[in-house]
Coordinates of C-alpha atoms in Angstrom, one line a residue:
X19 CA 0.0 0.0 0.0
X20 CA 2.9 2.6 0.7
X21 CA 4.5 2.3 -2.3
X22 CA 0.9 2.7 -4.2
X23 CA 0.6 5.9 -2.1
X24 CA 3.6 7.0 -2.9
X25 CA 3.1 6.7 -6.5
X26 CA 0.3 8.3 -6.9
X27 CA 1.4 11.6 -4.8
X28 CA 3.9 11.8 -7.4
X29 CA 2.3 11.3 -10.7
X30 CA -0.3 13.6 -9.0
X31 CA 2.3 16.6 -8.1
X32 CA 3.9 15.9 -11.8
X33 CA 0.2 16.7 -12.9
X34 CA -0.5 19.7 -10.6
X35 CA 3.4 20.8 -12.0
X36 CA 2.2 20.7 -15.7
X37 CA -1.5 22.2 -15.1
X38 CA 0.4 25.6 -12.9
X39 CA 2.5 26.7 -15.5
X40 CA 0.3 26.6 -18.2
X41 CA -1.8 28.4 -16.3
X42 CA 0.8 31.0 -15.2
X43 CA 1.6 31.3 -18.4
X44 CA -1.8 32.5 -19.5
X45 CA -2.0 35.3 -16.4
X46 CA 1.3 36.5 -17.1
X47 CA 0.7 37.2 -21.1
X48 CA 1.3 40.6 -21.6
X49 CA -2.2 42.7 -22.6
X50 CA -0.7 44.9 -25.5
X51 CA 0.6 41.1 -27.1
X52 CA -3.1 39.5 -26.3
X53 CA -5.0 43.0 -28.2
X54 CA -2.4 42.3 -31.1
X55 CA -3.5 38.9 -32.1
X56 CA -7.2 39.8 -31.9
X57 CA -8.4 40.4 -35.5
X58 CA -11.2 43.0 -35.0
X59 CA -8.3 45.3 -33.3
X60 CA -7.2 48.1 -35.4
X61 CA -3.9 50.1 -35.2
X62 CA -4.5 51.7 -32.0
X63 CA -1.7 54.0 -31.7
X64 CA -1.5 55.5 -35.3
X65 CA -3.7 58.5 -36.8
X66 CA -5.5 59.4 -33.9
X67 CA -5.9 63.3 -33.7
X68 CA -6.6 65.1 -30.3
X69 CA -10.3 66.1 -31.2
X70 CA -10.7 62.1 -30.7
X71 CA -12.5 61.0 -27.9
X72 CA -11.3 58.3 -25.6
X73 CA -14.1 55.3 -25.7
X74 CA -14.5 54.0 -22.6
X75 CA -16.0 50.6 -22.7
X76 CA -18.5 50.3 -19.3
X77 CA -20.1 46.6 -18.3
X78 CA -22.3 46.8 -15.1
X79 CA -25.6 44.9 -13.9
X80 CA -28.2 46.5 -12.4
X81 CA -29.1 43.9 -9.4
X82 CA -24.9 45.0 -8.5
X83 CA -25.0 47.2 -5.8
X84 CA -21.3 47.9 -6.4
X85 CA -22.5 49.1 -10.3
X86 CA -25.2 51.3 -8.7
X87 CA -22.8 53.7 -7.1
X88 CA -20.7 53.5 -9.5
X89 CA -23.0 53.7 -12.7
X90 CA -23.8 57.7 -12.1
X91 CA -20.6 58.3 -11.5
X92 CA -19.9 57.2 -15.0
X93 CA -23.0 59.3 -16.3
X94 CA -21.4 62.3 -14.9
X95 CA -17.7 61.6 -15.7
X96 CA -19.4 61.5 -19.7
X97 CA -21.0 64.4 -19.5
X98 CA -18.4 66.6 -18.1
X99 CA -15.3 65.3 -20.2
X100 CA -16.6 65.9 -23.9
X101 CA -12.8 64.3 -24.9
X102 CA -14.5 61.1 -23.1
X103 CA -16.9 58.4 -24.7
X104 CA -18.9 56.3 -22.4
X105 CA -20.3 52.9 -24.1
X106 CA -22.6 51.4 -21.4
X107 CA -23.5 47.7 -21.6
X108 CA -26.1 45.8 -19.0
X109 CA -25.8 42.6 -18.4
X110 CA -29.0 41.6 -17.5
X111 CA -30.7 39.3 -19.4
X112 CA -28.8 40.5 -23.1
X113 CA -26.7 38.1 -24.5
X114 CA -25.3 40.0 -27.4
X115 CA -23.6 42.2 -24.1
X116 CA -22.8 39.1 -22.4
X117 CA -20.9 37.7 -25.3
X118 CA -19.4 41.4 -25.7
X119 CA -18.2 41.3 -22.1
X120 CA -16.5 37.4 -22.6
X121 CA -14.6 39.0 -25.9
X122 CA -13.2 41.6 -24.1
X123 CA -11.8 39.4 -21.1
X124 CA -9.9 37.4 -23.6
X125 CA -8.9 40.2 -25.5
X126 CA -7.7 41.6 -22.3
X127 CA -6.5 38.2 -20.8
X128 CA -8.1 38.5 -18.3
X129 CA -9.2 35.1 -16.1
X130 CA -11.4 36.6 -13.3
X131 CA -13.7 39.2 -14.6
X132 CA -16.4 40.9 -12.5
X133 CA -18.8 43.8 -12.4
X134 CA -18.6 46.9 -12.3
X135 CA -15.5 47.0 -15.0
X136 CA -14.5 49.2 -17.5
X137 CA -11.9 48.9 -20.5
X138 CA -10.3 51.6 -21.9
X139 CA -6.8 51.9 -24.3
X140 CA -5.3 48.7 -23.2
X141 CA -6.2 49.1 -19.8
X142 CA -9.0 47.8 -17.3
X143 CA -10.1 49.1 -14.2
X144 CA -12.2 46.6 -12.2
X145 CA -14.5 47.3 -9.3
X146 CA -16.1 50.4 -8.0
X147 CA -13.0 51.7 -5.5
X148 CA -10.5 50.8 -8.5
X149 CA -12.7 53.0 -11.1
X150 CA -13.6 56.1 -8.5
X151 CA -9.6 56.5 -7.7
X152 CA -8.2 55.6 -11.0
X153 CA -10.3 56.7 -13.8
X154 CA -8.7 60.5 -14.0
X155 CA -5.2 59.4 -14.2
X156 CA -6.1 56.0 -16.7
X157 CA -7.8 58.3 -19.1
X158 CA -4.7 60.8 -19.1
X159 CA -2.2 57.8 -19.4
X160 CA -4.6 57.0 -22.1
X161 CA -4.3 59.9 -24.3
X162 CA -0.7 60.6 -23.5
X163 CA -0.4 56.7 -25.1
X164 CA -2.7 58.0 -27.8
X165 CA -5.1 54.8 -26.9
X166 CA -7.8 57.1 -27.8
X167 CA -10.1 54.7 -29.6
X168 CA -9.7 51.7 -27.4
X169 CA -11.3 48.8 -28.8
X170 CA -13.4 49.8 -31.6
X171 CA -16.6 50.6 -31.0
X172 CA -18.4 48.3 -33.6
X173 CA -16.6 45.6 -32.9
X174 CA -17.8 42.0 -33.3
X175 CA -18.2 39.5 -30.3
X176 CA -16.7 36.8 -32.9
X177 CA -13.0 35.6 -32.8
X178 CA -11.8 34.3 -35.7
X179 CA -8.9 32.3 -33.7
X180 CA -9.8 30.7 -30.9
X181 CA -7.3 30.9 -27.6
X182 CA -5.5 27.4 -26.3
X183 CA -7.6 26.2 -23.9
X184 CA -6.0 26.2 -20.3
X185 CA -7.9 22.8 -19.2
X186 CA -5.3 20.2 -19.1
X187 CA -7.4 17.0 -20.3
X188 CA -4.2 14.4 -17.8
X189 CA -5.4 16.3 -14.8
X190 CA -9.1 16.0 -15.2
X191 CA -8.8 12.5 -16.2
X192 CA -6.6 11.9 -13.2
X193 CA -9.9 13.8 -11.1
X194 CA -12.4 12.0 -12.5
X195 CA -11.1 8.5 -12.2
X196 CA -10.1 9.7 -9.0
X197 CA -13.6 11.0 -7.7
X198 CA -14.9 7.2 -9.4
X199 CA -13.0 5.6 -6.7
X200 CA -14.5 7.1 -3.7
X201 CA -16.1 4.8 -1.3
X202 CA -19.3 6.0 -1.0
X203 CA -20.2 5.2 -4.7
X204 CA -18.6 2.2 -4.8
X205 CA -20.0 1.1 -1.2
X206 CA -23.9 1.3 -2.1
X207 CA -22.7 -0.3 -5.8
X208 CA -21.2 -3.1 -3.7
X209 CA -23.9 -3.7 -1.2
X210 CA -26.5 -3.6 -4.5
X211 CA -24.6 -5.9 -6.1
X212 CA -24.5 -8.3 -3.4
X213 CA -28.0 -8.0 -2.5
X214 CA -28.6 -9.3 -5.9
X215 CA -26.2 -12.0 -6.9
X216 CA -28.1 -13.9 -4.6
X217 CA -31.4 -13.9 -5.8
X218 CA -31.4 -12.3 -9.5
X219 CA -30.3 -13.8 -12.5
X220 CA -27.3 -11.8 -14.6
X221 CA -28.8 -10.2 -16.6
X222 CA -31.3 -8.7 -14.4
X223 CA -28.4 -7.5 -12.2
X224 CA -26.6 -6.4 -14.9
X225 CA -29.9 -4.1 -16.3
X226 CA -30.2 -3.2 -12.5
X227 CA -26.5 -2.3 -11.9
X228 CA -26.6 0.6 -15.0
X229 CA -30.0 1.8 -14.1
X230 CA -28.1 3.0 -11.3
X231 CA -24.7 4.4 -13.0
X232 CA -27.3 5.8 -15.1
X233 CA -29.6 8.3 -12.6
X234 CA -25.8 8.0 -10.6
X235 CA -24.9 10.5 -14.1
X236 CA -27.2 11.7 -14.9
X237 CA -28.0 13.5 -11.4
X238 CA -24.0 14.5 -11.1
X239 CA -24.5 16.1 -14.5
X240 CA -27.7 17.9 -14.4
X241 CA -26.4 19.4 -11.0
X242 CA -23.1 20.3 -12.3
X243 CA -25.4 21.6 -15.5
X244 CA -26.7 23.6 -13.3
X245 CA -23.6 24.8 -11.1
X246 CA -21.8 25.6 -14.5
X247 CA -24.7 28.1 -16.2
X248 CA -25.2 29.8 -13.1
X249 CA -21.3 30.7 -12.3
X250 CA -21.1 32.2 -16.2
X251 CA -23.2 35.1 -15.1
X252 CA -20.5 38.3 -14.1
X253 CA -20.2 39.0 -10.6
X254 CA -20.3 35.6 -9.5
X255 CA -17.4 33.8 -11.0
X256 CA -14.5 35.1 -9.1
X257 CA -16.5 34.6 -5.6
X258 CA -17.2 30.8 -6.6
X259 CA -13.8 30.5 -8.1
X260 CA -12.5 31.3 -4.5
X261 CA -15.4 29.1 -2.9
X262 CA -14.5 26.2 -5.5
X263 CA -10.8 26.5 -4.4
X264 CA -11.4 27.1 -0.5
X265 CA -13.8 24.1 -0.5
X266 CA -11.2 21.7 -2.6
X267 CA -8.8 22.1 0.1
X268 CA -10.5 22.0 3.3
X269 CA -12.6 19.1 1.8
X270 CA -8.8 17.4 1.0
X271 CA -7.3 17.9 4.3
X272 CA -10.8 16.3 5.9
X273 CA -10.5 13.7 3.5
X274 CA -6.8 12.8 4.4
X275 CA -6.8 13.2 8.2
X276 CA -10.0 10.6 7.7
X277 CA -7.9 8.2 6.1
X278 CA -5.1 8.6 7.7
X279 CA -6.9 7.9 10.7
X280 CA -9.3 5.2 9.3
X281 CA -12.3 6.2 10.9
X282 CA -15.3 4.0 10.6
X283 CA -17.5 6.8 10.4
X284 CA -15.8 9.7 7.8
X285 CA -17.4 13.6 8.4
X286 CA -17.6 13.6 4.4
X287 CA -20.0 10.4 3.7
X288 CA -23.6 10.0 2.9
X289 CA -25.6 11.2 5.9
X290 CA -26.6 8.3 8.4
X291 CA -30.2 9.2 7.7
X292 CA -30.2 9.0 4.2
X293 CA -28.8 5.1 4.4
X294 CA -31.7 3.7 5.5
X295 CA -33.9 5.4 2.6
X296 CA -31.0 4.0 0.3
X297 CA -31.1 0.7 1.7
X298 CA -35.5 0.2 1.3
X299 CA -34.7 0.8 -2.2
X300 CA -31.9 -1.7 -2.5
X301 CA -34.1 -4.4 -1.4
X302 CA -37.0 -4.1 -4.2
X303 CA -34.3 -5.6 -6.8
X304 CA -35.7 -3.7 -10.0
X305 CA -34.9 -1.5 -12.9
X306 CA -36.8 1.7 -11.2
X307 CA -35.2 0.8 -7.8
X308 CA -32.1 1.1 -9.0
X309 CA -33.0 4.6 -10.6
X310 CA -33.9 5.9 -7.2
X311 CA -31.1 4.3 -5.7
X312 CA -28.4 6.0 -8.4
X313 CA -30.2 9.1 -8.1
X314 CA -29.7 9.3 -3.8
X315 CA -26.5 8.3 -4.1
X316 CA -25.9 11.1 -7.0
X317 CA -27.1 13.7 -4.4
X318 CA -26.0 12.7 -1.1
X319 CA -22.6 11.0 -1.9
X320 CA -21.6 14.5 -3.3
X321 CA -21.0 15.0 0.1
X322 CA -18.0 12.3 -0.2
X323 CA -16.5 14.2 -3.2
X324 CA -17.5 17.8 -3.6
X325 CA -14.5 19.5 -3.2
X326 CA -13.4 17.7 -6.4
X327 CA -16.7 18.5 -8.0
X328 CA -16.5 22.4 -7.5
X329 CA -13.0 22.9 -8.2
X330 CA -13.8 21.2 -11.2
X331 CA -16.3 23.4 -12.0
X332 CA -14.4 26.4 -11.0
X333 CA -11.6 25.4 -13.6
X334 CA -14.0 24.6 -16.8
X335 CA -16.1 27.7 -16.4
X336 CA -13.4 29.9 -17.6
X337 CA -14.2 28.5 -21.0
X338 CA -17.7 27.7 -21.4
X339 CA -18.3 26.3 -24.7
X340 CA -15.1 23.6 -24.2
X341 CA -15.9 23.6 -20.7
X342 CA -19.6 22.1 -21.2
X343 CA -18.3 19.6 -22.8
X344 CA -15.1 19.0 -20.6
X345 CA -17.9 18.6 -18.3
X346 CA -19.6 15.5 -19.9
X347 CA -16.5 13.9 -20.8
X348 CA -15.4 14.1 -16.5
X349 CA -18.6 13.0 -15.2
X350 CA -18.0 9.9 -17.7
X351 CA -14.9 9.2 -16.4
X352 CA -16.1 9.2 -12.9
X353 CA -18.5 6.2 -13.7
X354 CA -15.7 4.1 -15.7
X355 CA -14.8 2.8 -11.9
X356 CA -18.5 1.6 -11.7
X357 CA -19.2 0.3 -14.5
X358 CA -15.8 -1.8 -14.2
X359 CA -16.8 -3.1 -11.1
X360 CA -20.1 -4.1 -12.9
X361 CA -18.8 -5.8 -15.6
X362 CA -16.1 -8.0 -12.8
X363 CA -19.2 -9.1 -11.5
X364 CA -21.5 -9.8 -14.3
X365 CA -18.6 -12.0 -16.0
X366 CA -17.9 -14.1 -12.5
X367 CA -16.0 -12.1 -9.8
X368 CA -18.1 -12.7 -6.5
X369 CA -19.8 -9.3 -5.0
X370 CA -18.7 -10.1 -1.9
X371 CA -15.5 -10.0 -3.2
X372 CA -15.5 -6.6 -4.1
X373 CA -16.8 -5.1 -1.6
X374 CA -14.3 -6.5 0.9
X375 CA -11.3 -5.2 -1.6
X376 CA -13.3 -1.7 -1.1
X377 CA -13.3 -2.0 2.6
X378 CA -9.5 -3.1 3.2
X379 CA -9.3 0.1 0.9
X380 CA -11.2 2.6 1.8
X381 CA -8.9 4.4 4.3
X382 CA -6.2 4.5 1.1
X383 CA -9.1 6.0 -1.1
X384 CA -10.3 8.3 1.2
X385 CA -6.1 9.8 1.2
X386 CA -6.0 9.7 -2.3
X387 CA -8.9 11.6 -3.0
X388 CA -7.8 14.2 -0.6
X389 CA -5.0 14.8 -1.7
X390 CA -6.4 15.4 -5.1
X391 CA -8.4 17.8 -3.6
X392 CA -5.9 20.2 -1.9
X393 CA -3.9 19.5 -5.1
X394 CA -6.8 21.1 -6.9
X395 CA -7.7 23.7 -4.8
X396 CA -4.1 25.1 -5.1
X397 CA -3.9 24.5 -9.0
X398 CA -7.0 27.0 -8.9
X399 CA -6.0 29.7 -6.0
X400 CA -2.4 30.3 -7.3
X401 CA -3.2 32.2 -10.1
X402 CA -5.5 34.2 -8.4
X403 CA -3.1 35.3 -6.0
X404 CA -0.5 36.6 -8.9

């Protein structure tokens, strides 16, 4: 067992090691460089006379009470600077702004974007004590840089060349077989399959075993469905970022001092009074049983795993149209474990057997799914903190 702990800690630091730089990487790319490669930017710094204004590019949402202060202060700033332009763009509920607002973060580089945040020249000044005491002295570094048209107004949300994504495919794999392996899933697989064996034919068990890797899914996607949509909206990202990333490593260190101490009874684990509701719909042996059963184990053996879950999340929403799909492909990967185990015992390995390699295991699970967690979490806080 040592020497499979210690391999794993090191392929999974040579993982966290590959994922930080790229990462870094993308933080520390220069904004004048990342405006550059942007097709719908124009020569910036050439032909602009001192008549033109400076266009100042303003994103806000009206349920922010941050953009509510700072909103007339913009208003007012416009109409006393006729050598400013103020483009105002809401958020709420308009797509066509929303899409806008995601251009100019990549344009930008920017990772962590949140409203109230304005771009001017190849500056951006985020947050409503950033724009009050900065705006003056940007605008004048503006138009002493002769940034005076900033991004053009007209410009098109479309980008002809897409960015290199920053998800690194070996560390979600590594996650998601990871998360597969907790005990919690595997126990109430176990225990069903057991149950089974000794009174269902294969086949029966077999059909009964996926109904509940199927709800098991489809309940872990829908919820991470969910998660994902609602995080894409501006203002909330960087505070669930942070959550996702706080979470991950407190979740981790639970999860290791647990198995390090090989507690009978883990704090992360499906509630004591949800096993019993689990259990009366073990025993009815059928195709819709083993829905329900898939489905309660979907929601209340999150508990076991979410810190993996939401640092997942908080990785994949930085890119939402790969990141959807990122999404699919992890929650597959967590029910490869499963279905393995499945298969073992439709083709002959005894239930019973299975189970007893995932109790003389458990404690070992547990650590290695902790550590994947603070390994996360830290992946996700370090840029932040640059």
């Amino acid at each position: 067992m040592h020497w499979y702990l210690t391999a794993m800690l090191t392929i999974l630091l040579s993982i966290a090691l590959i994922a930080l730089p790229a990462t870094a990487a993308s933080e520390n790319a220069t904004i004048p460089d990342s405006l550059g490669s942007i097709p719908f930017i124009g020569d910036i710094t050439s032909g602009m006379g001192s008549d033109t204004p400076v266009v100042i590019h303003f994103f806000f949402n009206p349920g922010c009470g941050a953009c509510e202060k700072i909103h007339p202060v913009m208003e007012a700033y416009a109409a006393n600077h006729s050598d400013v332009r103020v483009e105002f763009y809401s958020l709420a509920g308009n797509q066509t702004n929303i899409d806008l607002f995601n251009t100019f973060q990549q344009a930008y580089n920017i990772s962590h974007a949140h409203v109230p945040i304005l771009f001017l020249g190849t500056t951006n000044l985020m947050g409503e004590d950033e724009i009050s005491k900065n705006l003056d002295a940007t605008v004048a570094e503006t138009k002493k840089g002769n940034y005076r048209l900033s991004l053009l107004p007209n410009l098109s949300a479309d980008i002809s060349s897409s960015p290199v994504s920053t998800i690194n495919p070996a560390f979600l794999v590594i996650a998601g077989i990871g998360e597969g392996l907790n005990p919690c899933g595997l126990l109430v697989l176990a225990l069903l399959l057991v149950s089974l064996m000794a009174s269902q034919s294969r086949r029966t068990v077999l059909a009964i075993g996926l109904a509940y890797i199927v709800a098991f899914f489809a309940v872990r996607f829908l919820s991470g469905f969910a998660i994902f949509s609602v995080i894409q909206l501006p203002g909330i990202s960087q505070a669930f970022t942070l959550i996702a990333a706080a979470v991950a490593i407190i979740a981790g260190i639970i999860q290791v001092k647990d198995g390090l101490s090989k507690k009978q009874n883990p704090i992360l684990s499906i509630p004591t009074s949800k096993k019993s509701l689990i259990s009366s719909y073990m025993k009815q042996a059928s195709v819709p049983a083993g829905l329900i059963v898939g489905a309660l184990v979907g929601i209340y053996g999150m508990a076991c795993t979410a810190g993996i879950y939401i640092s997942i999340l908080g990785m994949l929403y930085k890119e939402p149209a790969i990141g959807l799909l990122y999404l699919v492909l992890y929650n597959i990967l967590v029910i490869i474990p499963l279905l393995a185990i499945l298969l073992l015992v439709f083709f002959g390995i005894p239930p019973e057997k299975v189970n007893a390699w995932r109790d003389d295991q458990k404690s070992m699970l547990r650590l290695m799914i902790g550590i994947v967690m603070i390994i996360m979490g830290i992946v996700i806080l370090i840029p932040m903190l640059n």
